[in-house]
PDB file of C-alpha atoms in Angstrom:
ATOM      1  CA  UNK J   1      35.590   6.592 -14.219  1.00  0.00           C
ATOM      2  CA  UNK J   2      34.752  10.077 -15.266  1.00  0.00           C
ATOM      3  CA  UNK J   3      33.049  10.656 -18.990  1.00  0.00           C
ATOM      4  CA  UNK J   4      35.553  14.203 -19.726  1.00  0.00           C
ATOM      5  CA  UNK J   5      32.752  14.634 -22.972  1.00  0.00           C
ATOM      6  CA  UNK J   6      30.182  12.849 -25.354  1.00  0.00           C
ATOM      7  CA  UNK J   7      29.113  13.007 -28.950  1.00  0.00           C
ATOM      8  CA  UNK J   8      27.038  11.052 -30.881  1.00  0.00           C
ATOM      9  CA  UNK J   9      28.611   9.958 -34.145  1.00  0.00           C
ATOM     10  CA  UNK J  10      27.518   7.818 -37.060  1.00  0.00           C
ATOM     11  CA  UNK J  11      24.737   6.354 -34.726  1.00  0.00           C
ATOM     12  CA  UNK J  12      27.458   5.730 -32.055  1.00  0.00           C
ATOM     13  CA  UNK J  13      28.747   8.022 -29.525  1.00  0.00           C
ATOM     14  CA  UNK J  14      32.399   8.995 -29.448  1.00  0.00           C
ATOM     15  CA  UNK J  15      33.395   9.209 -25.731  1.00  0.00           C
ATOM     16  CA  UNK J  16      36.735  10.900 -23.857  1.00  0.00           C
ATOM     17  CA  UNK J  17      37.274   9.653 -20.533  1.00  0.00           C
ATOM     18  CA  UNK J  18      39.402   9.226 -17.602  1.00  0.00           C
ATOM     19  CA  UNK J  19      40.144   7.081 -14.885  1.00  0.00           C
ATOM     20  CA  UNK J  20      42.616   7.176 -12.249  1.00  0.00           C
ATOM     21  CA  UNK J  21      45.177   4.316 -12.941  1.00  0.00           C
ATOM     22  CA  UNK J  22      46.714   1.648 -10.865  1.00  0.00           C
ATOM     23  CA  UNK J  23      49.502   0.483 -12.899  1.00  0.00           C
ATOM     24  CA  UNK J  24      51.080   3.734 -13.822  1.00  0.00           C
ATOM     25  CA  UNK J  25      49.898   5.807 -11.295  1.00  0.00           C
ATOM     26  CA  UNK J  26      48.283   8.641 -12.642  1.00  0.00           C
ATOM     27  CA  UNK J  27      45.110   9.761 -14.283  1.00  0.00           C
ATOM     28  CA  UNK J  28      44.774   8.419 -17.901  1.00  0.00           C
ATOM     29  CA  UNK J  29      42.334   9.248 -20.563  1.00  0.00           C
ATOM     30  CA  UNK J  30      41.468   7.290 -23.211  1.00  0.00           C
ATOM     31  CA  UNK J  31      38.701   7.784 -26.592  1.00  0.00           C
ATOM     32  CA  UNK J  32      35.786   5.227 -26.873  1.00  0.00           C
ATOM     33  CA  UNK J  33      33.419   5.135 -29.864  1.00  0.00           C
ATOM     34  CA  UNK J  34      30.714   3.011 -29.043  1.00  0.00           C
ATOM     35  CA  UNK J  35      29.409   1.623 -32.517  1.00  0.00           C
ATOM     36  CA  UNK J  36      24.816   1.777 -33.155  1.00  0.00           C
ATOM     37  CA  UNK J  37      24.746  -2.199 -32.454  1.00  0.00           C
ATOM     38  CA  UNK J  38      26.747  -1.669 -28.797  1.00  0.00           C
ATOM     39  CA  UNK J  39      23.165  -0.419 -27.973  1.00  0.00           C
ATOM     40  CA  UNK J  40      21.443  -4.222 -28.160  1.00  0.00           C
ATOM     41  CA  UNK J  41      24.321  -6.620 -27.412  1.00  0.00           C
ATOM     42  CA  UNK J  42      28.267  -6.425 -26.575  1.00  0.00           C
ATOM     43  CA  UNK J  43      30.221  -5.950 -29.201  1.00  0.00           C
ATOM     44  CA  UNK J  44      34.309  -6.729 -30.597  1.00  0.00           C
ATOM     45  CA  UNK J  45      36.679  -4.591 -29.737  1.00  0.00           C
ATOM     46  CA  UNK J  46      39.468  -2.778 -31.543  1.00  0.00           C
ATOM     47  CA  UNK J  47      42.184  -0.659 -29.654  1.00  0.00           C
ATOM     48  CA  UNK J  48      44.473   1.881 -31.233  1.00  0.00           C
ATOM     49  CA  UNK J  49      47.694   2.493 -29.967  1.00  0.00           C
ATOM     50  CA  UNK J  50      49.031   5.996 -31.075  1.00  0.00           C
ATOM     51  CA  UNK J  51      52.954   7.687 -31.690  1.00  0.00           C
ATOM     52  CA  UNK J  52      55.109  10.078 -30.581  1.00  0.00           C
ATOM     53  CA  UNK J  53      53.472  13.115 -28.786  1.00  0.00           C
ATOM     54  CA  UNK J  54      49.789  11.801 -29.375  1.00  0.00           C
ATOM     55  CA  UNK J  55      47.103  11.693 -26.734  1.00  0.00           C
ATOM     56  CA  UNK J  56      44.126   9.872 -27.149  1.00  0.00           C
ATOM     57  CA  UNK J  57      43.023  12.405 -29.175  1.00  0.00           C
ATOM     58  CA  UNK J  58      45.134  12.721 -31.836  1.00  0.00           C
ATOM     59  CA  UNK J  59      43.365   9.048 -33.943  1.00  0.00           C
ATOM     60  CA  UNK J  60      39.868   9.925 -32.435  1.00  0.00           C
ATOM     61  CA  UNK J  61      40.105  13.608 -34.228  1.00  0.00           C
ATOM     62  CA  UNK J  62      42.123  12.768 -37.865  1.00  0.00           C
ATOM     63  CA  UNK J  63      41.744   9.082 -38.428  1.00  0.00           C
ATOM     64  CA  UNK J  64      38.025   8.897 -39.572  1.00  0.00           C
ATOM     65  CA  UNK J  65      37.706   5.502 -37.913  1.00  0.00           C
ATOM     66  CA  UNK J  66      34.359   6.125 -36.297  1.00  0.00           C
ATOM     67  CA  UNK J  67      32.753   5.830 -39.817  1.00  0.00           C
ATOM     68  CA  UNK J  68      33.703   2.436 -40.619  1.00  0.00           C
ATOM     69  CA  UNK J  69      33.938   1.476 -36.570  1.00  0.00           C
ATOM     70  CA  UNK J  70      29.734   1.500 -37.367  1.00  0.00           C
ATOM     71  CA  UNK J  71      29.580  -0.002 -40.259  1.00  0.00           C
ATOM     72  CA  UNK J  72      31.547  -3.200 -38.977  1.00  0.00           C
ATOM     73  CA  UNK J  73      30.304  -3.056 -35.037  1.00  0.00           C
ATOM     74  CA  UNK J  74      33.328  -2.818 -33.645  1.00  0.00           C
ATOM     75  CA  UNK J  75      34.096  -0.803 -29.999  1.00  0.00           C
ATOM     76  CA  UNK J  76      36.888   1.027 -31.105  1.00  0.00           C
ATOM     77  CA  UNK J  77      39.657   2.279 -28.151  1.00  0.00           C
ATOM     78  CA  UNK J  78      42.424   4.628 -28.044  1.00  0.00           C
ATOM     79  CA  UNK J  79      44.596   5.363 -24.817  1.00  0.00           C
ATOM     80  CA  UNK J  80      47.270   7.640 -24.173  1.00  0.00           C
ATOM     81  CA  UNK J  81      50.871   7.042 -24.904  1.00  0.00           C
ATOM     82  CA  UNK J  82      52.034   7.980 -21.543  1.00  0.00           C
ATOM     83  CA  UNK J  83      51.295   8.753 -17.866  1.00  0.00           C
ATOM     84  CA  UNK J  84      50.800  12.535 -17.771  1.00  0.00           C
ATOM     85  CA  UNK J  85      52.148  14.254 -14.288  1.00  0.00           C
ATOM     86  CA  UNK J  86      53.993  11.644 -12.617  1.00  0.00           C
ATOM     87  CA  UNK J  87      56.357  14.342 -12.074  1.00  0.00           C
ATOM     88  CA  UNK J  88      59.946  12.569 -12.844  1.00  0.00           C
ATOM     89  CA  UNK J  89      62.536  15.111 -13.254  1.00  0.00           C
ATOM     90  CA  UNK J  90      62.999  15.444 -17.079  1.00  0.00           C
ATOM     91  CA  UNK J  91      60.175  13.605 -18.447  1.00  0.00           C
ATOM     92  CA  UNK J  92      59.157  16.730 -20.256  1.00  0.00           C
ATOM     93  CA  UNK J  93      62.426  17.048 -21.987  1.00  0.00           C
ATOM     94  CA  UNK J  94      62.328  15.112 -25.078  1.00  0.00           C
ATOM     95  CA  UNK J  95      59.483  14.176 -27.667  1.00  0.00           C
ATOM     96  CA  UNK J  96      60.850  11.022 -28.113  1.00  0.00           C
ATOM     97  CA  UNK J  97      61.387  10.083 -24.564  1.00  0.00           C
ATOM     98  CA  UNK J  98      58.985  10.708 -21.539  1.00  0.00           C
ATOM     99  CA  UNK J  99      56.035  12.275 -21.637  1.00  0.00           C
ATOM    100  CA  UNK J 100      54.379  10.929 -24.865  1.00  0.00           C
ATOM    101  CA  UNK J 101      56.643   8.584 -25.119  1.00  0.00           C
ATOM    102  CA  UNK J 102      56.000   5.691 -23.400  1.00  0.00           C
ATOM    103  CA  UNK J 103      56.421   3.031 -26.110  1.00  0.00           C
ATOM    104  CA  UNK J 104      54.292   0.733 -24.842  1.00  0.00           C
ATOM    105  CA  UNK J 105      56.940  -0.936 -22.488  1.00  0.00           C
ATOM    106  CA  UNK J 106      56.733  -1.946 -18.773  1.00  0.00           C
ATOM    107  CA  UNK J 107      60.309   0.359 -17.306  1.00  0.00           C
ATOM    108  CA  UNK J 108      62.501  -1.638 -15.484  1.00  0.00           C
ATOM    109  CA  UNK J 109      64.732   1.036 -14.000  1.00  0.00           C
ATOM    110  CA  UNK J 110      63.960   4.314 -11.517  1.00  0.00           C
ATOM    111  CA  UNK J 111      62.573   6.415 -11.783  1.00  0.00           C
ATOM    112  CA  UNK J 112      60.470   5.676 -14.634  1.00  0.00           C
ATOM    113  CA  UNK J 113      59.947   1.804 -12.725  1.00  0.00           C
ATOM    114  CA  UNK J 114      57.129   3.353 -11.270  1.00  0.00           C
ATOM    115  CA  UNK J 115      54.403   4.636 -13.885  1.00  0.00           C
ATOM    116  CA  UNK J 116      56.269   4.090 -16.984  1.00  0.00           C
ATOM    117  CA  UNK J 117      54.173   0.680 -17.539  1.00  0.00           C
ATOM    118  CA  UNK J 118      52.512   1.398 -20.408  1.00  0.00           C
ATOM    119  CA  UNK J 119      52.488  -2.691 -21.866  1.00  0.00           C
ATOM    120  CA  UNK J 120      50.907  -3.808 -18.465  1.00  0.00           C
ATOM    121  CA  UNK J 121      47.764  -0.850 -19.053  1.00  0.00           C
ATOM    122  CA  UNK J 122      47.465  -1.688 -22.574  1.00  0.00           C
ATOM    123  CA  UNK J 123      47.489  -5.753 -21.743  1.00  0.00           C
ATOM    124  CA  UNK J 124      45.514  -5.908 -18.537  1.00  0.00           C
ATOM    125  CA  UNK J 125      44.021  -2.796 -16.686  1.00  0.00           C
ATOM    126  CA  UNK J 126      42.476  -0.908 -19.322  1.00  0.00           C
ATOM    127  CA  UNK J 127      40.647  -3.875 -20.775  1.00  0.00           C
ATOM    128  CA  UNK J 128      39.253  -4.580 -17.667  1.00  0.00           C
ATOM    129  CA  UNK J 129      38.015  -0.409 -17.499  1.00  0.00           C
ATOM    130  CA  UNK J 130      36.601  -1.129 -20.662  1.00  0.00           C
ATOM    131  CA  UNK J 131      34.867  -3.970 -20.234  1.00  0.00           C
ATOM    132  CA  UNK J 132      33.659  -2.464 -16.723  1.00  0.00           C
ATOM    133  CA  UNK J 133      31.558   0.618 -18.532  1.00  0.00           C
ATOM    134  CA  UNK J 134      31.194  -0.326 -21.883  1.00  0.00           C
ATOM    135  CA  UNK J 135      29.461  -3.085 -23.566  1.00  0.00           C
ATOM    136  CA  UNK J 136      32.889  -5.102 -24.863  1.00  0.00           C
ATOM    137  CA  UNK J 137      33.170  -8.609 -25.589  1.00  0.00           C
ATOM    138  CA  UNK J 138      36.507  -8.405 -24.441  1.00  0.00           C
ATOM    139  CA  UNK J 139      36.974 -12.081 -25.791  1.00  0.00           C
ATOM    140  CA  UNK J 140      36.785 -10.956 -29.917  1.00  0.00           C
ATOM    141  CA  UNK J 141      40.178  -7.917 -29.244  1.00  0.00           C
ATOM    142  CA  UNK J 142      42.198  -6.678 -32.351  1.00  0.00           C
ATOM    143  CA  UNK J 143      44.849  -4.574 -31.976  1.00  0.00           C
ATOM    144  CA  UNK J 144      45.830  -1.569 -34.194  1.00  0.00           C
ATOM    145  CA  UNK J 145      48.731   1.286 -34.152  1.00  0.00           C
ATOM    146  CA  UNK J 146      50.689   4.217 -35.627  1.00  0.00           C
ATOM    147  CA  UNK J 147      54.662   4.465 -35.604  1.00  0.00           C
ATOM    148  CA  UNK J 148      55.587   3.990 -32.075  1.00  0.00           C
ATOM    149  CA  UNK J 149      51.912   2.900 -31.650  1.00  0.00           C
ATOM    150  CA  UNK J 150      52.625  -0.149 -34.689  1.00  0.00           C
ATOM    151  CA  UNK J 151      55.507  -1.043 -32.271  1.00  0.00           C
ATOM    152  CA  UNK J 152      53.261  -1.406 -28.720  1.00  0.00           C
ATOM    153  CA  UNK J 153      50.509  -3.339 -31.320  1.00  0.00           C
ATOM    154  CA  UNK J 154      53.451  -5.419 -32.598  1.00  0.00           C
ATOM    155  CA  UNK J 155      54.847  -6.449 -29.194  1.00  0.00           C
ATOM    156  CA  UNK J 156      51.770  -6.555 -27.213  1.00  0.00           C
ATOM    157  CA  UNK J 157      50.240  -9.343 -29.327  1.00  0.00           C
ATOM    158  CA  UNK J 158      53.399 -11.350 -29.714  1.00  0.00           C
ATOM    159  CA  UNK J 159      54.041 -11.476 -25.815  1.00  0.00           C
ATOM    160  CA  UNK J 160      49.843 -11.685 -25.175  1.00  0.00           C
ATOM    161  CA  UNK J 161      49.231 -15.028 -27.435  1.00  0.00           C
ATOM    162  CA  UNK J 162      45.777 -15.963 -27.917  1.00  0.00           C
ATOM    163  CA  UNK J 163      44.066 -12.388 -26.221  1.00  0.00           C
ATOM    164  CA  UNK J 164      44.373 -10.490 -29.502  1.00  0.00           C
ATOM    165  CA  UNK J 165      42.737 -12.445 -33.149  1.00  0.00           C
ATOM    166  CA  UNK J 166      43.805  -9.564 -34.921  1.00  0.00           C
ATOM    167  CA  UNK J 167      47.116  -7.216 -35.402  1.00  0.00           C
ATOM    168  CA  UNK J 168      47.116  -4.416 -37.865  1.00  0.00           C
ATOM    169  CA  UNK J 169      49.770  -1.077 -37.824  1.00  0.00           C
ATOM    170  CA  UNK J 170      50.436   1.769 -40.213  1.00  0.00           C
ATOM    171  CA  UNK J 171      54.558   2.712 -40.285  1.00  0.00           C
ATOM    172  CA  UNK J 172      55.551   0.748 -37.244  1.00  0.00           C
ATOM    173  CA  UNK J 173      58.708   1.215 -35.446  1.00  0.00           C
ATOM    174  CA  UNK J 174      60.078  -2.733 -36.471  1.00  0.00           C
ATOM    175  CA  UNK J 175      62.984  -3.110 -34.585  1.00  0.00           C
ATOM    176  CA  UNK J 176      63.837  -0.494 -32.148  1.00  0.00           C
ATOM    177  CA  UNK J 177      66.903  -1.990 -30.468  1.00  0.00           C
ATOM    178  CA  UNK J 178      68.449  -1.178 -33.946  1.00  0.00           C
ATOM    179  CA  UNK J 179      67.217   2.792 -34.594  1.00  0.00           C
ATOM    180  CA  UNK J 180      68.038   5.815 -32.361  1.00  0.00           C
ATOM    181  CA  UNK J 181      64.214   6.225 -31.480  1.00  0.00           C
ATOM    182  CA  UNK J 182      64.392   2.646 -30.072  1.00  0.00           C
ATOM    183  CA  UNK J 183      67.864   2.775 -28.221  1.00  0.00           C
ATOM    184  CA  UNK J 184      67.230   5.887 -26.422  1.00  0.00           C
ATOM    185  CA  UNK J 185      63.439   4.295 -25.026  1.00  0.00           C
ATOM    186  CA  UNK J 186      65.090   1.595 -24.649  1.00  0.00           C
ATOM    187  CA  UNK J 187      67.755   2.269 -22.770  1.00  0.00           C
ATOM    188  CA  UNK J 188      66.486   4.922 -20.685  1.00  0.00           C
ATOM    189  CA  UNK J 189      63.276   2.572 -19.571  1.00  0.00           C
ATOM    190  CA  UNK J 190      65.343  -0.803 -19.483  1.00  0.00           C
ATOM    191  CA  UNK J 191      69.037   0.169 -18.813  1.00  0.00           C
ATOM    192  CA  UNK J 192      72.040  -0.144 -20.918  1.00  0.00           C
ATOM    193  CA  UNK J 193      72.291  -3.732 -21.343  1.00  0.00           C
ATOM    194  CA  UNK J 194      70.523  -4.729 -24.779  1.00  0.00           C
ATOM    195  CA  UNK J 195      69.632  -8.189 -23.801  1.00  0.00           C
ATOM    196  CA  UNK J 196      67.143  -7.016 -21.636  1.00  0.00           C
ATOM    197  CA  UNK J 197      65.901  -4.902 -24.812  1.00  0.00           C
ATOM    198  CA  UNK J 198      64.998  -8.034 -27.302  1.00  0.00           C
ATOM    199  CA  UNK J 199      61.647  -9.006 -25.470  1.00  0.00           C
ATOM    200  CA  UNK J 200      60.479  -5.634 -26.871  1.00  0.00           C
ATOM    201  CA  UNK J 201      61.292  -5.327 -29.975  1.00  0.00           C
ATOM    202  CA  UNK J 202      59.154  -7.164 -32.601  1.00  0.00           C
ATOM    203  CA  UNK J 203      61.833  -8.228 -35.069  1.00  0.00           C
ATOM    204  CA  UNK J 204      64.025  -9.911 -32.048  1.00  0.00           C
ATOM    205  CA  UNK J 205      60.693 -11.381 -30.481  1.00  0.00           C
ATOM    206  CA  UNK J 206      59.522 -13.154 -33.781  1.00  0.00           C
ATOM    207  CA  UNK J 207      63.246 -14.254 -33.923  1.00  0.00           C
ATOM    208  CA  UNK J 208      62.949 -15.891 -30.289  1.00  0.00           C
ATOM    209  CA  UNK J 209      59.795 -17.693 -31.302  1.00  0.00           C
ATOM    210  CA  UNK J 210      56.986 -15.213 -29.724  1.00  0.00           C
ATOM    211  CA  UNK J 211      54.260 -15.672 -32.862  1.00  0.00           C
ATOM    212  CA  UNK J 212      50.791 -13.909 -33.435  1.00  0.00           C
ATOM    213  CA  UNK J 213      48.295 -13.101 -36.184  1.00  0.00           C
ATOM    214  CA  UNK J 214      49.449 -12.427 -39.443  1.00  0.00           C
ATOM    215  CA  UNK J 215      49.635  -8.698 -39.149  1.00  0.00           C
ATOM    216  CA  UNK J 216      48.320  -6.323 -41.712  1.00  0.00           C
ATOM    217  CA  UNK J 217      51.169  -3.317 -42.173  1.00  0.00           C
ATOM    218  CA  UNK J 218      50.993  -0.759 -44.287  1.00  0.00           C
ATOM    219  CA  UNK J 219      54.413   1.714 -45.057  1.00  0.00           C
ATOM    220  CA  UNK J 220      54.170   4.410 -47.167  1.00  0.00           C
ATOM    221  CA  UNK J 221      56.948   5.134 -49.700  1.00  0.00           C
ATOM    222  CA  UNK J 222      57.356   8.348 -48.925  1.00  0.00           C
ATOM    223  CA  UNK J 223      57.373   8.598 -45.093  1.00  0.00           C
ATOM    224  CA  UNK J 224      61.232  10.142 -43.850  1.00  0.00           C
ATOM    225  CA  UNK J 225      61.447   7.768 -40.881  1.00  0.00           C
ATOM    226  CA  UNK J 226      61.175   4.964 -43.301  1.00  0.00           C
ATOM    227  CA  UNK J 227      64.414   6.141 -45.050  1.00  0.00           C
ATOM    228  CA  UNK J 228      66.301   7.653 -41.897  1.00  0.00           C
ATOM    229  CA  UNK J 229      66.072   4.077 -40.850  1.00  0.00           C
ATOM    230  CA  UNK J 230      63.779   4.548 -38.097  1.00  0.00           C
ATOM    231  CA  UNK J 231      61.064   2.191 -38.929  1.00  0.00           C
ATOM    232  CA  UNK J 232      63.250  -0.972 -40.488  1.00  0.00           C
ATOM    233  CA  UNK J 233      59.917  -2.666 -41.877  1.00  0.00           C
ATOM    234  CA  UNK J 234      62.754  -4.689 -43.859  1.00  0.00           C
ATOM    235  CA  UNK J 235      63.878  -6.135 -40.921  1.00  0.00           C
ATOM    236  CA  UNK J 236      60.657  -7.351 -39.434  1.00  0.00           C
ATOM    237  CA  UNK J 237      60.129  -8.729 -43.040  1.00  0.00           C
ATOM    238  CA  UNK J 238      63.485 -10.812 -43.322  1.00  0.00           C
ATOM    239  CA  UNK J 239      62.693 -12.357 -39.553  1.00  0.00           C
ATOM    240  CA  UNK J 240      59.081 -13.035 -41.011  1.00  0.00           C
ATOM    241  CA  UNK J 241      60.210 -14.827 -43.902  1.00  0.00           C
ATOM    242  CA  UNK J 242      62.945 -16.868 -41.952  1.00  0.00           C
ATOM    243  CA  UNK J 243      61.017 -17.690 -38.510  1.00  0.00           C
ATOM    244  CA  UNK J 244      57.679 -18.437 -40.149  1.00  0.00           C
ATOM    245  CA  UNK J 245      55.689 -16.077 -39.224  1.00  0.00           C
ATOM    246  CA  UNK J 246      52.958 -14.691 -41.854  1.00  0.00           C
ATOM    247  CA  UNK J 247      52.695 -10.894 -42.237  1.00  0.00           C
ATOM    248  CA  UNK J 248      51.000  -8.736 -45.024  1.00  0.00           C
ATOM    249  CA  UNK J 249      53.515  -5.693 -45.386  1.00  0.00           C
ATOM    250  CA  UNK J 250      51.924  -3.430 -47.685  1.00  0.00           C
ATOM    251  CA  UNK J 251      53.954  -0.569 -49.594  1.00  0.00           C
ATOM    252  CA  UNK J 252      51.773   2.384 -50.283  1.00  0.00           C
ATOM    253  CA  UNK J 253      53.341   4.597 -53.141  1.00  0.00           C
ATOM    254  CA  UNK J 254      53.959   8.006 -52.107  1.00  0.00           C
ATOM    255  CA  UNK J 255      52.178   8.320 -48.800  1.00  0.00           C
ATOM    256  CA  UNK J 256      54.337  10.030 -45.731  1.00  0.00           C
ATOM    257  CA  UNK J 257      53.700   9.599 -42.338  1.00  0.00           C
ATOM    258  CA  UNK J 258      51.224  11.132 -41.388  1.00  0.00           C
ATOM    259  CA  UNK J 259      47.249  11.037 -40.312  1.00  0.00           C
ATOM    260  CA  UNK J 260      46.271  11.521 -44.382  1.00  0.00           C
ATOM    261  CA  UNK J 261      47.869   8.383 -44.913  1.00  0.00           C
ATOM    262  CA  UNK J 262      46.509   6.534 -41.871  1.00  0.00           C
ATOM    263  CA  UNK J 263      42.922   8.187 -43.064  1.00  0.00           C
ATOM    264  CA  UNK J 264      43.748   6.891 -46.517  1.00  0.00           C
ATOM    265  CA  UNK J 265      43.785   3.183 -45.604  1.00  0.00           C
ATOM    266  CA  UNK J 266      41.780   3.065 -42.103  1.00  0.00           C
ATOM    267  CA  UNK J 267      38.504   1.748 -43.372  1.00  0.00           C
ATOM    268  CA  UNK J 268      40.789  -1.358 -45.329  1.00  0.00           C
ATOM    269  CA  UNK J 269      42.584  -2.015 -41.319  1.00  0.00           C
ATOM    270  CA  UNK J 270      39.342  -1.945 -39.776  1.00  0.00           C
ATOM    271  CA  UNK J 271      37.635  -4.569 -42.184  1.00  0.00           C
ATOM    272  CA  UNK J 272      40.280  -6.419 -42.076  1.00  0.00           C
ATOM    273  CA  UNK J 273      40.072  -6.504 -38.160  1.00  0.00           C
ATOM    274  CA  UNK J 274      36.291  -7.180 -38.666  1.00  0.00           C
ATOM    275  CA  UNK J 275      37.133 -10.471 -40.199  1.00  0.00           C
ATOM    276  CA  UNK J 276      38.691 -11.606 -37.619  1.00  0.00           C
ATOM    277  CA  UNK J 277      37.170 -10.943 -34.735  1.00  0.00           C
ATOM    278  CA  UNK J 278      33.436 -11.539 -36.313  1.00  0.00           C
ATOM    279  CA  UNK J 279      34.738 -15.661 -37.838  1.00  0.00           C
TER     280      UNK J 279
END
């Protein structure tokens, strides 16, 4: 593993590195802010899944997460959304497809079969990188997210029960076999039959009886993928209420979808996280 650069932060040290990947097949960076107590013992650890055409940057820069990621003691992670390179013929194309795109799936169909396996490096190899250079208690894991990001949180703790105690996500994509975002991912990871689709989509797994955490979401009001029906928090809401599974779906009044918003609330996700993984 390569440390790309280091800064100390609020006692901490924010970290960018990179490793070279055996599920997906490429390089892959990913942000680590080491919290002040990571210095004396191992300590919780939170990961952050990003959105559309985010790096691992994009949360470590805007969010203002390191702040309260000290004050709590909690190892806080963000990876990439994507292999970068793996040189597929169109991958660069789209912003909602490819390249930044991954959606946190594991692609069924070629080419993308190959390195598009973003669920299986979220669940099981980057943990394991973590835990290998860091100081994580990679038994206390929450898991956090952003739009496409609050979809991979979503589905990775439904389909990983018992590894995550915690499951938080700001404007999640709720049920993308039933938004264009979602079909087109979908479809071009998994193939055209939609059967095969349900085991990613939140909404459809909570209706199939996958159960986790009662996750904290928070939508804002004013955010235009929640009213070009992108997002479809109602839906994950209606197969809550009917399936029995708790969630906390916050509406935030006026608040769009961007990093001000996620910056507005981050410090309330993180606590709430904290909880959790420190009971």
């Amino acid at each position: 593993m390569e440390t790309v650069s280091k800064n100390l932060c609020f006692g901490g040290v924010q970290s960018i590195c990179q490793h070279q990947s055996e599920t997906v097949g490429t390089a892959m960076r990913f942000s680590v802010y080491s919290p002040p107590q990571a210095k004396k013992s191992s300590v919780p650890v939170l990961w952050w899944l990003s959105g559309l055409t985010c790096t691992e940057e994009n949360f470590t820069f805007k969010a203002g997460a390191q702040r309260y990621a000290a004050e709590h003691g909690l190892l806080l992670v963000a990876p990439d959304t994507s292999p970068r390179g793996a040189d597929i013929d169109g991958e660069n194309d789209a912003y909602d497809f490819g390249t930044g795109a991954g959606f946190y799936v594991d692609a069924t169909v070629p080419p993308w079969d190959k390195n598009y396996r973003m669920f299986s490096y979220v669940s099981n190899e980057l943990p394991q990188v973590v835990s290998n250079h860091f100081p994580a208690n990679i038994e206390q894991q929450g898991i956090s997210g952003h739009s496409m990001g609050g979809h991979g949180a979503l589905i990775i703790a439904l389909k990983n029960p018992g590894q995550y105690r915690s499951v938080s996500a700001f404007s999640p994509i709720c049920n993308p076999t039933e938004c264009a975002w979602g079909k087109k991912a979908l479809s071009g990871y998994l193939g055209k039959d939609s059967a095969a689709w349900r085991q990613w989509d939140a909404t459809t797994l909570i209706e199939d009886g996958y159960r986790c955490p009662a996750p904290l979401i928070d939508q804002g009001t004013a955010d235009e993928f929640l009213h070009n029906g992108q997002l479809r928090p109602d839906a994950l809401q209606s197969a809550c209420n009917k399936h029995g599974q708790p969630l906390d779906l916050r509406t935030q009044p006026g608040c769009d979808h961007s990093y001000y918003f996620i910056a507005s609330f981050i410090g309330e996700h993180i606590a709430h996280h904290a909880a959790a993984l420190r009971s």
